[in-house]
Structure formats: C-alpha cells, structure tokens
Short mmCIF file of C-alpha atoms and ligand atoms in Angstrom, two decimals:
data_model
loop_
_atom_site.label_atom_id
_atom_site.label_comp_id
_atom_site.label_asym_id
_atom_site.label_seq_id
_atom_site.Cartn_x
_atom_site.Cartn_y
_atom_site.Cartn_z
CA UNK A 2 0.00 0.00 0.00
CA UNK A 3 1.40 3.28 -0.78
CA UNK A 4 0.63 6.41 1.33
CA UNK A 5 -0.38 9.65 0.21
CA UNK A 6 1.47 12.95 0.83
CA UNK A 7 1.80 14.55 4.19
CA UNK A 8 2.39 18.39 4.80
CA UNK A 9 6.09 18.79 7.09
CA UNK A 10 5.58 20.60 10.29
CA UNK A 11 6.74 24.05 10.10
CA UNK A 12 10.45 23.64 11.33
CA UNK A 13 9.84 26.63 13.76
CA UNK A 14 7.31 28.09 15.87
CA UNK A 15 4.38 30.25 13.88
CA UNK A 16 6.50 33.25 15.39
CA UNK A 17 9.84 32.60 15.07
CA UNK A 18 10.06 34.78 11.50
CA UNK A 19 8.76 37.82 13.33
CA UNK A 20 8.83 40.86 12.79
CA UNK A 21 9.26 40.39 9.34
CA UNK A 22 6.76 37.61 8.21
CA UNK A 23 4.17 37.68 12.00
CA UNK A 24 2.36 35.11 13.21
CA UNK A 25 -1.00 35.02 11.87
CA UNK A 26 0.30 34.71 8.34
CA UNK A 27 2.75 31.54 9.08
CA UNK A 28 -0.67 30.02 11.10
CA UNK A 29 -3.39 30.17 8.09
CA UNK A 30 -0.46 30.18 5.27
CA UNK A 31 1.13 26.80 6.39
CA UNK A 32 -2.11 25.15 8.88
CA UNK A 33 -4.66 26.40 5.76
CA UNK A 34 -3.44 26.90 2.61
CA UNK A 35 -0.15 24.77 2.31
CA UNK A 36 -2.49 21.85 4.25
CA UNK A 37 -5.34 22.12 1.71
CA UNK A 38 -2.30 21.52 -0.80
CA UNK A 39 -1.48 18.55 -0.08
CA UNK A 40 -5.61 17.32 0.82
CA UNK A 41 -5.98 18.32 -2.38
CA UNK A 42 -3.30 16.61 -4.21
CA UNK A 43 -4.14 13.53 -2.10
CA UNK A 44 -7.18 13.34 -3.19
CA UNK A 45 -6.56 14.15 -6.97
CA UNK A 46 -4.00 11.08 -6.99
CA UNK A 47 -6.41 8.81 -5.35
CA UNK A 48 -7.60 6.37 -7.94
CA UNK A 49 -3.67 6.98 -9.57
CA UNK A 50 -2.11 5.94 -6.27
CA UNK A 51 1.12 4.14 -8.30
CA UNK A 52 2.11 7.99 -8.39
CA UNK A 53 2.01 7.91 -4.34
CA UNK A 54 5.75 5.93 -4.99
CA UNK A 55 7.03 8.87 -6.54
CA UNK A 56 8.26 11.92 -4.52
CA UNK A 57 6.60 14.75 -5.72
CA UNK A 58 9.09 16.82 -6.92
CA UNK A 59 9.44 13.71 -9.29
CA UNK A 60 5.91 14.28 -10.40
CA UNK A 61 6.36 17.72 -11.18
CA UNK A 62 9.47 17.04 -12.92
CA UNK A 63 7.21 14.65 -15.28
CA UNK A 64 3.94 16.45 -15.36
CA UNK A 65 3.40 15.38 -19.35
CA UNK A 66 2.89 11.79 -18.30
CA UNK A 67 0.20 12.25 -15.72
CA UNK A 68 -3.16 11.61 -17.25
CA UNK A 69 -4.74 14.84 -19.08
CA UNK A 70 -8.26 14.69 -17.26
CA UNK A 71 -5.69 15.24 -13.52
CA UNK A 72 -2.78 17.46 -15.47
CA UNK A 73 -3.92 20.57 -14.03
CA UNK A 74 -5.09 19.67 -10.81
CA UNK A 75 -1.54 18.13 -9.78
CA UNK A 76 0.02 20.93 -11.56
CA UNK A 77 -1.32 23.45 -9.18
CA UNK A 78 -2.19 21.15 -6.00
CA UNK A 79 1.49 19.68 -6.37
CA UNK A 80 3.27 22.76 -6.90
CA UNK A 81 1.21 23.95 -3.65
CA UNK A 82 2.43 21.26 -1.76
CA UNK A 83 5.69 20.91 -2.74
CA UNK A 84 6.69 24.92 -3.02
CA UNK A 85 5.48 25.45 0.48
CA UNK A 86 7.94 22.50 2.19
CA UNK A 87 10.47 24.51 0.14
CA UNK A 88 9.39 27.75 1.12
CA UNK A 89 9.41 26.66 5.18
CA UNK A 90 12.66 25.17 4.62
CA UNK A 91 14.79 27.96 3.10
CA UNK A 92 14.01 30.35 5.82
CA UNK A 93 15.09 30.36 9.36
CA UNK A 94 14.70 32.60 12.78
CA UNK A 95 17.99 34.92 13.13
CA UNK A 96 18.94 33.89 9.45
CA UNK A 97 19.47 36.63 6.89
CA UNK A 98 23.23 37.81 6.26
CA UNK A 99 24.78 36.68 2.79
CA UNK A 100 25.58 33.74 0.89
CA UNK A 101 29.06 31.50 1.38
CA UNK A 102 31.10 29.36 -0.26
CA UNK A 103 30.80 27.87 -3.31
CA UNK A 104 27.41 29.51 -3.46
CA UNK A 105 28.54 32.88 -3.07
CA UNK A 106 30.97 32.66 -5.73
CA UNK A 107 27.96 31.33 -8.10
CA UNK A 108 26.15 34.43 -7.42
CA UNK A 109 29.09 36.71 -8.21
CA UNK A 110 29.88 35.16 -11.09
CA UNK A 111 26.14 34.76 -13.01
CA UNK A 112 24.91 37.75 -11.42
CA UNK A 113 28.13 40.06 -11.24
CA UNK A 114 27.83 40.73 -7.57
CA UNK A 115 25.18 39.68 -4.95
CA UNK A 116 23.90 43.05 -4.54
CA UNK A 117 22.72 42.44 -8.77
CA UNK A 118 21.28 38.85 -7.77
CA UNK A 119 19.19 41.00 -5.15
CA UNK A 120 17.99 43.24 -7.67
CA UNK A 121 17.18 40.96 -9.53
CA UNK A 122 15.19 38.77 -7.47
CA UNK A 123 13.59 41.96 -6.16
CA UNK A 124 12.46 43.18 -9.26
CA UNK A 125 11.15 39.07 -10.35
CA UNK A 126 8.86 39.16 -7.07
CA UNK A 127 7.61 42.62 -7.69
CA UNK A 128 7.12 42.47 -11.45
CA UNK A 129 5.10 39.00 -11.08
CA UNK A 130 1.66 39.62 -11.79
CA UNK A 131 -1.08 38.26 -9.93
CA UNK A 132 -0.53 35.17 -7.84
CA UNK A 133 2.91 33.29 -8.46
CA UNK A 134 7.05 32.58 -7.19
CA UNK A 135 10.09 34.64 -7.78
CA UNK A 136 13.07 31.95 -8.09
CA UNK A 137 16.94 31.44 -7.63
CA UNK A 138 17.37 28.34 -9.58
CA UNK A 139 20.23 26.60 -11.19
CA UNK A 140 19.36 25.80 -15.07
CA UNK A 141 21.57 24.72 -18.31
CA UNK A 142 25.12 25.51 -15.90
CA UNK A 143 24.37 28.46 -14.41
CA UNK A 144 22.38 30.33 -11.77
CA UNK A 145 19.23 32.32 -13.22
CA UNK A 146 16.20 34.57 -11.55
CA UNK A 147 13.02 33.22 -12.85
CA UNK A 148 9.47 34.09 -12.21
CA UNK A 149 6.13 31.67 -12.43
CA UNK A 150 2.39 32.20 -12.17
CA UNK A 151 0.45 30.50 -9.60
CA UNK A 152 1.94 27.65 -8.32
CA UNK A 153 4.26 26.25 -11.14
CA UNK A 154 7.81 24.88 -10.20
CA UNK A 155 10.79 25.29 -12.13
CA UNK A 156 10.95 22.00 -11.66
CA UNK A 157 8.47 21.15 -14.55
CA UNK A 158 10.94 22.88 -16.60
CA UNK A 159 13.85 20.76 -15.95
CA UNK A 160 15.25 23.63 -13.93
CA UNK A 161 16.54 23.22 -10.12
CA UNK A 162 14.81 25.44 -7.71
CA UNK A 163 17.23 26.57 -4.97
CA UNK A 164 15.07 30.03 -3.19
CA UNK A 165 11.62 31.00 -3.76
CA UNK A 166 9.27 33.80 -2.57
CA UNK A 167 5.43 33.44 -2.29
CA UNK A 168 4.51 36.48 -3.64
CA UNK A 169 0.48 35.38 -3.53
CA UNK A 170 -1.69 38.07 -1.22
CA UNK A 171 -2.41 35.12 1.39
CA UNK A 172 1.80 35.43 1.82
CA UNK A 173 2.03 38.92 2.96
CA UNK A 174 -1.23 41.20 2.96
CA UNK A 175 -2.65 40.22 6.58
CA UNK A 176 0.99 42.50 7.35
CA UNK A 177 2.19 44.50 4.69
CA UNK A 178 -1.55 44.78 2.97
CA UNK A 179 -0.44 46.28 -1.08
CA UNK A 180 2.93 46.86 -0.06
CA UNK A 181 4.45 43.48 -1.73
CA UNK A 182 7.63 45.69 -2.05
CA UNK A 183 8.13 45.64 1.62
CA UNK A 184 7.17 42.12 1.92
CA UNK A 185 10.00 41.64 -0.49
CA UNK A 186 12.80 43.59 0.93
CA UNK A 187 11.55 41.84 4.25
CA UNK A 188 12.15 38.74 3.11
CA UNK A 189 16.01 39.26 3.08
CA UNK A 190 16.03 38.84 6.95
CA UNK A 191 14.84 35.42 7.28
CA UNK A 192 16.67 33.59 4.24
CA UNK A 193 18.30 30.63 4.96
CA UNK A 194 21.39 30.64 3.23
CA UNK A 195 22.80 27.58 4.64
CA UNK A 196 19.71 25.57 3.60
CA UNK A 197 20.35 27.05 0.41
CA UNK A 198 23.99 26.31 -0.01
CA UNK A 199 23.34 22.32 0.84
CA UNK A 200 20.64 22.22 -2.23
CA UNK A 201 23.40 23.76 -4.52
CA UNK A 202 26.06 21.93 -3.36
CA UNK A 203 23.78 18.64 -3.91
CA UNK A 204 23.27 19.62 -7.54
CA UNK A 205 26.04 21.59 -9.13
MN1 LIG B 324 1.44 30.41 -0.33
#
C-alpha cells in the first residue's frame, strides 16, 4: 500500500520569523493553505495511487505523463504542496546575512555581484503579476532569476529550484496589505542561506 502525501511541520514556531513575516500569516499560510495543498493533491492522486511511490518533486518534474483529465489539478495542488515544504525550509529565525562558499561565488559570477542577484530577485517578485514565485534556480550551468504564475515549479521545466518567494496576497497582505515591495525587501532577513547552499552543493 502506498501512502499519500503529508504536509512537514513548520520547522519553527508560527512566530519565530517575526517581525518580518508575524504570526497570523505563518498560522493560516502553512495550517490552511499549504495543508489544503497537499488534501488536495491527495485526493486528486487517489484512484492513480502508483504515483504515491514517486516523490513529488518527481511528479512535477514529469507532469506530461500524468493523465490529461488530472494534469492541471496536480500541476497546481502539487506545486502547492511541494513549493510550500520549500518555502518553510529555506528560511530560518535569526537567518538573513549573505551567501558562502561555493554559493557565493555562483552568485558573483552569473549575477556580477550579490547586490545584482538581489535586484534581480527583487524586481522578479515585484514584477510578477497576480498570484505566483520569484526563483533562484540553477538551469543549463548556471544560476538564473526566474518568475512563475500561480503555483508552477521550475521543476516542470527541468530547472533546479534553490530560493523561492510566495509572492500570492495570502503570503504577505494580513501584514504589509499592497505593499508586496516591503514584503519583499523583508524577506532578506529570514533567508536561509545555509539551507540554500546544501541544495546547490547537492546539484552543481
Ligand atoms: Mn502560499
């Protein structure tokens, strides 16, 4: 028998991103929406279960051979579920600070500097319209910003996701309301670079 999905705990409390992403937006964002994810990619899969034996980053890295009549629905529902373990995962209470190591000397050299890769990224969250990710991910050799609508992984285009940013309302308007921009900039306080150097190290 093969066993459907489960949403990871938050690896922190609700609060432990405060003051820049507070309490009541970690509660409904990963208990509510990230949760409802993975319900509703469990569910979708149910009468496919041989799928439940893949991971489902695997799944979204072969989208095309899922049957057309579930496509979307584990397009969306698995990008939900499996952007949100990354998104929990790649920040961190007291993180912040810079880049190091072999990761830091990516950056300098695809972006120029890491004050670029910022702007960059920045302008990627910002510039996203409607509900979607801005993206560090590592495609073709090299480290690229990349921006997708609703909840589609770079995965699903053979590219490997290493930071994201929810830049959907339910991320950031119970604090920062319209003001994505400061959501944004906020953002920069919690990354977790180390969690970010292991996935690069594991693939480049
Ligand atoms: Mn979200």
């Amino acid at each position: 028998m093969t066993k459907p999905f489960v949403t990871p705990p938050l690896p922190y409390d609700y609060n432990a991103l405060e003051p820049y992403i507070d309490e009541a937006t970690m509660k409904v964002h990963h208990d509510k929406h990230h949760v409802a994810y993975t319900t509703k990619l469990n569910a979708t899969l149910e009468n496919h279960s041989d799928w439940f034996e893949k991971s489902p980053e695997e799944i979204l890295m072969n989208l095309d051979q899922i049957p057309g009549d579930i496509r979307m629905q584990v397009r969306n529902f698995g990008g939900g579920h499996v952007n949100h373990a990354m998104f929990w995962e790649i920040m961190a209470p007291k993180a912040g600070g810079k880049p190091e190591a072999e990761l830091s000397k990516a950056i300098e050299k695809d972006f120029g500097s890491y004050e670029k890769f910022q702007t960059e990224f920045e302008n990627a969250a910002n510039t996203q319209f409607g509900s979607g990710w801005a993206w560090l991910s590592f495609a073709k050799g090299k480290l690229i910003v990349e921006k997708t609508a609703n909840q589609d992984s770079p995965l699903s285009l053979g590219h490997a996701p290493l930071l994201l940013l929810d830049v959907w309302e339910h991320a950031y308007y119970l604090k920062y309301k319209n003001m994505r921009q400061d959501y944004v900039k906020a953002f920069w306080n919690v990354v977790n670079w180390k969690a970010v150097l292991e996935k690069f190290l594991k693939i480049s």
